[in-house]
XYZ file of C-alpha atoms in Angstrom:
446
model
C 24.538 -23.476 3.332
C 26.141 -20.378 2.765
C 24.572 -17.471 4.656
C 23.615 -14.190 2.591
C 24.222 -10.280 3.718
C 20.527 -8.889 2.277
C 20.087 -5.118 2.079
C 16.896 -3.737 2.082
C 16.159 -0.374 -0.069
C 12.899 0.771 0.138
C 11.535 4.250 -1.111
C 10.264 6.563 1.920
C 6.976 5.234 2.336
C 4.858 3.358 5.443
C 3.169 0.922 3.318
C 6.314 0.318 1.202
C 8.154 -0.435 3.956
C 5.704 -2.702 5.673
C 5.558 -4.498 2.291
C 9.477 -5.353 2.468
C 9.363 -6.448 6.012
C 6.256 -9.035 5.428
C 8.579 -10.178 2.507
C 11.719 -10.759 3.877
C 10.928 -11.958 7.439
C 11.092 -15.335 6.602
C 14.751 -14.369 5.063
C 15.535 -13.469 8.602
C 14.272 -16.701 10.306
C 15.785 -18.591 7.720
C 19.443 -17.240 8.982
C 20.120 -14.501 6.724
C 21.543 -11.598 7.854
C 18.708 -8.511 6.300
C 19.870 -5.268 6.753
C 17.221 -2.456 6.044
C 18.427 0.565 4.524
C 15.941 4.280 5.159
C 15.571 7.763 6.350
C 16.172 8.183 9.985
C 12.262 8.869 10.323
C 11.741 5.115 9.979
C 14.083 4.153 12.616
C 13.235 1.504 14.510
C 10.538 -0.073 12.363
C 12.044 -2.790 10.938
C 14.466 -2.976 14.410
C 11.394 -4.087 16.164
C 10.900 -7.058 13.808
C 14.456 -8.290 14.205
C 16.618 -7.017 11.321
C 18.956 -4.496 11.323
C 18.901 -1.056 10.441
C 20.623 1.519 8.660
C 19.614 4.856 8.284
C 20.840 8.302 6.707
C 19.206 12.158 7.445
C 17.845 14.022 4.679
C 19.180 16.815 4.276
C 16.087 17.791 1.312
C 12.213 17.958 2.354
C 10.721 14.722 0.816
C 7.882 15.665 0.168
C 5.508 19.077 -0.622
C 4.089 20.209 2.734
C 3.889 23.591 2.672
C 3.108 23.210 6.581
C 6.147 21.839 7.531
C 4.892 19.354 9.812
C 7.666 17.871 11.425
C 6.090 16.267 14.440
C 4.251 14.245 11.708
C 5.392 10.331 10.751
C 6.766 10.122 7.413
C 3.176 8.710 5.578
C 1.554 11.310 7.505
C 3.687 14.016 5.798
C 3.161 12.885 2.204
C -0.376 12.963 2.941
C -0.413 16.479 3.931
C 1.716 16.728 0.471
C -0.614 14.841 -1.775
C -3.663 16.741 0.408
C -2.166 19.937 -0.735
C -1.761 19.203 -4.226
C -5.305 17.775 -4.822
C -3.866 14.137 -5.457
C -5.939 13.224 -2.322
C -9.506 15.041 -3.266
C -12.582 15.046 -5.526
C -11.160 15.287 -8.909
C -10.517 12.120 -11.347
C -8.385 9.984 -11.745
C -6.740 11.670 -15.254
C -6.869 14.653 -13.361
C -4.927 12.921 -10.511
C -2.748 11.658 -12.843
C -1.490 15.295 -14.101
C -1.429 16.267 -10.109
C 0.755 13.074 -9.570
C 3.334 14.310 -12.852
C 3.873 17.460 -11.224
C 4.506 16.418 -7.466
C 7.202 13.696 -9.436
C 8.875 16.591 -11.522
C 9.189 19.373 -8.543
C 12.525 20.028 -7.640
C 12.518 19.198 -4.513
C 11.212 15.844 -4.853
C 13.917 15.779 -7.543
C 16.787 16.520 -5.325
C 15.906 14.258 -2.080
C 16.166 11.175 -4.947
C 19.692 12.356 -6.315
C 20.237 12.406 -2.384
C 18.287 9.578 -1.632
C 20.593 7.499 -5.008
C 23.974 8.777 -2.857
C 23.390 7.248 -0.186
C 22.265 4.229 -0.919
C 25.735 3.826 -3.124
C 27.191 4.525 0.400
C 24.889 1.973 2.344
C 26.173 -0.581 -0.822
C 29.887 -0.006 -0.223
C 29.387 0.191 3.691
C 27.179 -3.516 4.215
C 28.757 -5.382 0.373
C 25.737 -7.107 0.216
C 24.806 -10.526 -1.684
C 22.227 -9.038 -2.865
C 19.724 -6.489 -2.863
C 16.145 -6.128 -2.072
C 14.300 -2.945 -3.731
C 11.158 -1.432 -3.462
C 10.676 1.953 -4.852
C 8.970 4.215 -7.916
C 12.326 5.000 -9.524
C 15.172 3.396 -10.999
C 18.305 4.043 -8.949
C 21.905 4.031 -10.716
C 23.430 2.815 -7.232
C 21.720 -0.180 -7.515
C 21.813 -0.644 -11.624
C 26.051 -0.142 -11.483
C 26.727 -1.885 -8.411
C 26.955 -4.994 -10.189
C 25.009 -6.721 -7.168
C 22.015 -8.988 -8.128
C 18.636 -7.122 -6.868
C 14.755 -8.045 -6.642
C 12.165 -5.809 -7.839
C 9.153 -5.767 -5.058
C 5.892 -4.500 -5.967
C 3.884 -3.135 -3.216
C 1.571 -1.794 -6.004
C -1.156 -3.524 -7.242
C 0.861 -5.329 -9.949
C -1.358 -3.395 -13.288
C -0.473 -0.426 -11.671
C 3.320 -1.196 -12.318
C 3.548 -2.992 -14.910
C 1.941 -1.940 -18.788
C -0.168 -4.953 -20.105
C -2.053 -4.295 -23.669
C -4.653 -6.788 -23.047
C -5.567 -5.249 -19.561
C -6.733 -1.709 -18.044
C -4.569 0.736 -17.932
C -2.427 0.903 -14.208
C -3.909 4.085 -12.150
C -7.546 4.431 -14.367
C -9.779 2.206 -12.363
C -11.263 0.932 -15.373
C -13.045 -2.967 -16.049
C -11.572 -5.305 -17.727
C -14.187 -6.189 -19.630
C -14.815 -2.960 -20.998
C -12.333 -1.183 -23.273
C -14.547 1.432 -24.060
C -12.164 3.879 -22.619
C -8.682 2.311 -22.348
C -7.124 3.968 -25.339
C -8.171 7.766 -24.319
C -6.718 6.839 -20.724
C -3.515 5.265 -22.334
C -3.119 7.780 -24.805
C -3.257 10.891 -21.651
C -0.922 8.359 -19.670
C 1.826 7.959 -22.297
C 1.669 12.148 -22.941
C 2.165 13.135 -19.278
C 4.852 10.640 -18.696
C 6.531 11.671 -21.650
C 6.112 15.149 -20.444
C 7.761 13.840 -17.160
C 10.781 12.240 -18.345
C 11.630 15.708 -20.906
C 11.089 17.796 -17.995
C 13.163 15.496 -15.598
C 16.136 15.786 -17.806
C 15.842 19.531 -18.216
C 15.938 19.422 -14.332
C 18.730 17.239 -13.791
C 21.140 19.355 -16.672
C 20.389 22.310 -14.353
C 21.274 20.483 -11.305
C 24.250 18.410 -12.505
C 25.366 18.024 -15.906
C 27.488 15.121 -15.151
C 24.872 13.534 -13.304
C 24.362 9.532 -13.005
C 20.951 9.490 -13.615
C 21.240 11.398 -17.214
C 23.211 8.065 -18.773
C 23.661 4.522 -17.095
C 22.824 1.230 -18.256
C 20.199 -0.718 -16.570
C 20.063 -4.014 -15.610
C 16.969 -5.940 -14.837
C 15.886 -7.219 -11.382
C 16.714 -11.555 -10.727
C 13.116 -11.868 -9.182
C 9.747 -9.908 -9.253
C 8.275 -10.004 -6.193
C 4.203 -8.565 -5.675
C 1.201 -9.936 -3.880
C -2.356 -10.328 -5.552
C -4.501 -12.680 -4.648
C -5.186 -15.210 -7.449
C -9.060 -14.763 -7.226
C -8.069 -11.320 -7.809
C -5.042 -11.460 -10.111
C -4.509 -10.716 -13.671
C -4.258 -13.876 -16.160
C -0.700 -12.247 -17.762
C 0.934 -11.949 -14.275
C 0.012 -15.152 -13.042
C 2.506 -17.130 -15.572
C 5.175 -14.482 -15.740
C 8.674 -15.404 -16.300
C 11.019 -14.043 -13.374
C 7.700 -13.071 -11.204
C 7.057 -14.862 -7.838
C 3.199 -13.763 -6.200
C 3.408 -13.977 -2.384
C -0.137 -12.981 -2.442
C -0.157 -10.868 0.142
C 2.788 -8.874 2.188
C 1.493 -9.924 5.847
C 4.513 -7.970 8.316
C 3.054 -9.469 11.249
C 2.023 -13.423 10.386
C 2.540 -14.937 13.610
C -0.585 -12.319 14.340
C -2.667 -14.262 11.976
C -2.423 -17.383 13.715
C -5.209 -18.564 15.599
C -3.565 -19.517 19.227
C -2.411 -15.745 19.077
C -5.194 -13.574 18.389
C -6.528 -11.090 21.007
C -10.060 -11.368 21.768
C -11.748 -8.168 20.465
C -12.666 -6.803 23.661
C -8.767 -6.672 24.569
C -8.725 -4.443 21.309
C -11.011 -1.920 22.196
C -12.909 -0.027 25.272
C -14.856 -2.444 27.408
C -17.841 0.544 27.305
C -17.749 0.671 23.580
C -17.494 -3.037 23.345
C -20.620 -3.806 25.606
C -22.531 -1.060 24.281
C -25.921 -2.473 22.482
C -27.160 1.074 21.101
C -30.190 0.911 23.497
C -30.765 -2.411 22.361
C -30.744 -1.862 18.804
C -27.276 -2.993 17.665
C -27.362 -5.625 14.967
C -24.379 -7.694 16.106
C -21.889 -6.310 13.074
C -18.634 -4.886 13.468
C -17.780 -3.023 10.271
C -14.297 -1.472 10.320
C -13.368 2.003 8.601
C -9.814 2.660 7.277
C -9.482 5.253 4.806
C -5.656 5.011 5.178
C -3.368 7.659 6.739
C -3.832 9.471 2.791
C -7.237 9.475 2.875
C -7.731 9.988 6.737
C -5.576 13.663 6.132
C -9.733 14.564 4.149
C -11.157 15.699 7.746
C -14.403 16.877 5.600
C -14.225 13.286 3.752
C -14.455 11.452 7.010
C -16.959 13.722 9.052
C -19.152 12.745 6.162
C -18.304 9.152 6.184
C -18.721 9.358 10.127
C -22.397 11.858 9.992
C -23.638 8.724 6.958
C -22.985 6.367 9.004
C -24.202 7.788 12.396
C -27.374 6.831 12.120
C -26.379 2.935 11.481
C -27.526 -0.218 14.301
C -23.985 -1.459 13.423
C -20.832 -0.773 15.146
C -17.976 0.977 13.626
C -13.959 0.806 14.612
C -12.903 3.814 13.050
C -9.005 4.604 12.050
C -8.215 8.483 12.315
C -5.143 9.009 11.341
C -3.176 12.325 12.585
C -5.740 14.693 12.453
C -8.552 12.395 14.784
C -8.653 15.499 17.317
C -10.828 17.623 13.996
C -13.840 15.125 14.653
C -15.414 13.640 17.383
C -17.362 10.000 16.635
C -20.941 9.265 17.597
C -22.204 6.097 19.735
C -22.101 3.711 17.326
C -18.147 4.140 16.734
C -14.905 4.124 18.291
C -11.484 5.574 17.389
C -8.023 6.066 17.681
C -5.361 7.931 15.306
C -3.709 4.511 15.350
C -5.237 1.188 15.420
C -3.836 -2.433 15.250
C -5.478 -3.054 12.125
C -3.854 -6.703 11.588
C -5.296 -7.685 14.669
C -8.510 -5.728 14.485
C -9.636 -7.399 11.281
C -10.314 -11.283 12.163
C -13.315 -9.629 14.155
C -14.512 -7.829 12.207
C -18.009 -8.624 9.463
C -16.865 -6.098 6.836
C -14.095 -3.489 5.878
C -15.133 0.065 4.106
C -11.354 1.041 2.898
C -9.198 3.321 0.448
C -8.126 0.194 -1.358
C -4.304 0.258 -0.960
C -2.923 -3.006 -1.815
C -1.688 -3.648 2.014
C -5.270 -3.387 3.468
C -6.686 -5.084 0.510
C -4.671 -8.147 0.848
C -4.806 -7.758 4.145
C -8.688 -7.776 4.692
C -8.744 -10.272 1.545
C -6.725 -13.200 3.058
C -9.277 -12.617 7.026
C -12.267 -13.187 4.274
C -14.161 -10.361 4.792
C -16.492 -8.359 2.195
C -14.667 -4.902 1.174
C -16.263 -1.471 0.388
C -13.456 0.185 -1.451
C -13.835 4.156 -1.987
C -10.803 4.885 -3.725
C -8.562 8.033 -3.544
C -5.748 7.618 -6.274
C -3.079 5.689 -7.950
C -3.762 1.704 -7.766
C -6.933 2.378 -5.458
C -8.797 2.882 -8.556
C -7.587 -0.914 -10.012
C -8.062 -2.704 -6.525
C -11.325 -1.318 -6.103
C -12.524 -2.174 -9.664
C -11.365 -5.502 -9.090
C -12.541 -6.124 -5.900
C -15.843 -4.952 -7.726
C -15.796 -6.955 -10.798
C -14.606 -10.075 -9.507
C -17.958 -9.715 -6.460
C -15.990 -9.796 -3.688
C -17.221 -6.436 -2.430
C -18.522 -3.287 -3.751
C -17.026 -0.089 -5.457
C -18.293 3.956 -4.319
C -17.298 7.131 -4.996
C -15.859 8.737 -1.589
C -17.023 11.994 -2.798
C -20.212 11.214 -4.599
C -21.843 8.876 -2.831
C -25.775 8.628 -1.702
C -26.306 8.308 1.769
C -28.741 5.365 1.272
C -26.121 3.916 -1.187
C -23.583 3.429 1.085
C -26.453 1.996 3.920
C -27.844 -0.259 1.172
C -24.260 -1.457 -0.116
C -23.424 -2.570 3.860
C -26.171 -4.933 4.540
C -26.110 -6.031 0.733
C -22.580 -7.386 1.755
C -23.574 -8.576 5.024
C -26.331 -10.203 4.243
C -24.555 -11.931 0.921
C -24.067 -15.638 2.131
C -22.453 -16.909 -0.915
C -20.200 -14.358 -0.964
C -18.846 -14.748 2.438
C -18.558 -18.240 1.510
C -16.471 -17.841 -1.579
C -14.174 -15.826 0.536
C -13.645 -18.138 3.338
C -12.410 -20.527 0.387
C -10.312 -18.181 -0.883
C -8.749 -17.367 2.434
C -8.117 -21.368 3.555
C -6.676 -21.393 0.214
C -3.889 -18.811 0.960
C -3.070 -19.932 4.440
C -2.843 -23.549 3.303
C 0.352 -22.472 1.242
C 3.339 -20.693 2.712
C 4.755 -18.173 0.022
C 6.828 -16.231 2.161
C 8.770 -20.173 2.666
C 8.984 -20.591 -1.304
C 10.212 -17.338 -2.271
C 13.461 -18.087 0.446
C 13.767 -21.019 -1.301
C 13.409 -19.106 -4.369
C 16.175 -16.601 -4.027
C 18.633 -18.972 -1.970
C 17.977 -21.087 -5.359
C 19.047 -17.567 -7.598
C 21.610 -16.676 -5.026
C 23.194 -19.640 -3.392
């Protein structure tokens, strides 16, 4: 069989990028030569997994920080960004959504894509690949003329990408079952993006009249790729033409096996891990992962940490970059970075942010979620997480103290529940996605 030259575009994002690895690994074992294409701040992350890399310096700041943090990781920088602009914050999620138009439209995010578009037409013409692998938020004329077949991945939760009439609006966090105010939502949705595209234009005019992005024709991806479990999945997505659901982008699986994992007191301190709280600890270990955007709220999580102080269980917390701005009581431990993959099979129950990776993640280990969402497709995986009972929706911001207390031992103490997702996680293991979609595209491809 005929052996394909894959390249790998992915927008400048940790959890995009993770996404593409966990979906094209199997490419790699399978023979194929997968060449990942990014910014020279990702170097070395897909190396590490086997593929090859190829990388470019950007010569435009990425993203807003006015801080100019450049001994920062690239997801730690567009937190600071999204931080800054009040994407990452109190406010709602309309009000997030106008915060989100206007960190799309500035200029500078503007020019690092016309940048970002250039090079990628170079990466094209330098690997001639069979075909190409994207996952980004914009549609890239490199990849639309190159007359190369490409596949769409979704690292989004898949509402969030794609507009459905009979389902909540992507972003809004709002049931399904409800429709009270899906048409308000919509109606501020369509308006702003309209607003985004005019103003977009205007930009690009100013920048280059003869630009590609101002008139090419595209052409639509050969494959779909996004992962959402079916308990949790949408009833349009799961029969849709040209879609494939991996349900869930796993970048280490070999982890998830059960001859490899580390016991949990290889994980962590032996002090913390033999610690019984002067004899009071309930036997729980409940991990905390507001993400490295929600993690860049030191107020946010030196609330979560003083709540949750006063708890008999124990806590793994994840810090993120700015872990030195709080210090963690007995009951926890903490690092800025944490194997969260290999964390999770020990753990009773996950209080997250709700992006899709740790969702799926922490879905397909069967544990009970507490999702307090930040922005973007937070807001959808928490609601669903919620509606479907597999865990619990709060407010980050507006909690109650005894609320979040109350909605912990609810969850741990919910036998059915923990039931229902052990099911649902023998279920995924018992199929190998990642093996059908090779077969998939060598099918397309081949």
């Amino acid at each position: 069989m005929k052996k394909l030259t894959i390249l790998v575009v992915s927008m400048a994002s940790v959890g995009h990028v993770n996404s593409c690895i966990g979906a094209t690994k199997k490419l790699l074992k399978r023979g194929h030569r997968v060449v990942f294409f990014f910014e020279n701040e990702f170097a070395n992350k897909a190396k590490v997994h086997g593929f090859e890399e190829l990388t470019y310096e950007s010569k435009h700041v990425e993203t807003l920080d006015q801080n100019n943090n450049s001994n920062l990781n690239p997801g730690e920088k567009l937190a600071e960004a999204l931080f800054q602009m009040k994407i990452i914050g109190p406010d709602t999620p309309e009000k997030k959504l106008e915060y989100l138009i206007m960190f799309h439209t500035n200029p500078k995010n503007l020019l690092h894509l016309l940048e970002f578009n250039s090079s990628v037409k170079e990466a094209i013409d330098d690997i001639k690949p069979d075909l190409i692998y994207y996952d980004g938020i914009a549609d890239l004329p490199s990849i639309h003329q190159s007359g190369i077949p490409w596949i769409e991945n979704v690292s989004f939760t898949p509402i969030f990408h794609m507009y459905e009439e009979n389902l909540p609006p992507g972003g809004s966090g709002l049931p399904e079952n409800d429709q009270t105010y899906w048409k308000q939502y919509r109606s501020k949705q369509k308006e702003l993006h309209e607003q985004m595209k005019k103003k977009i234009g205007e930009q690009l005019k100013q920048i280059d009249p003869e630009s590609v992005f101002l008139n090419y024709k595209k052409v639509e991806p050969i494959l779909t790729v996004y992962a959402y479990p079916d308990e949790l999945n949408y009833e349009p997505f799961k029969q849709k033409e040209g879609w494939f659901n991996l349900e869930r982008f796993q970048r280490n699986d070999e982890k998830l096996m059960e001859n490899s994992k580390k016991p949990l007191n290889e994980l962590i301190p032996r002090e913390f891990f033999t610690n019984t709280l002067n004899g009071q600890w309930s036997g729980k270990w409940i991990y905390i992962t507001m993400g490295s955007m929600g993690s860049i709220d030191v107020e946010l999580m030196k609330r979560l940490v003083k709540t949750l102080s006063t708890s008999n269980h124990k806590f793994i917390v994840s810090k993120g970059h700015r872990h030195q701005c709080y210090d963690l009581p007995s009951n926890m431990y903490g690092e800025r970075y944490l194997p969260q993959i290999e964390l999770l099979p020990h753990m009773d129950l996950v209080l997250t942010h709700g992006g899709n990776n740790t969702t799926t993640e922490t879905f397909i280990e069967g544990k009970p979620m507490i999702v307090m969402p930040l922005f973007a497709d937070q807001y959808d995986n928490a609601q669903r997480i919620h509606e479907k009972k597999f865990g619990l929706r709060l407010d980050p911001y507006r909690y109650k103290d005894e609320e979040l207390h109350e909605a912990i031992d609810q969850l741990l103490n919910d036998t059915e529940l923990l039931k229902r997702l052990k099911n649902a996680s023998e279920r995924i293991r018992s199929i190998d996605r990642h093996e059908q979609l090779v077969d998939k595209i060598e099918s397309l491809i081949i």
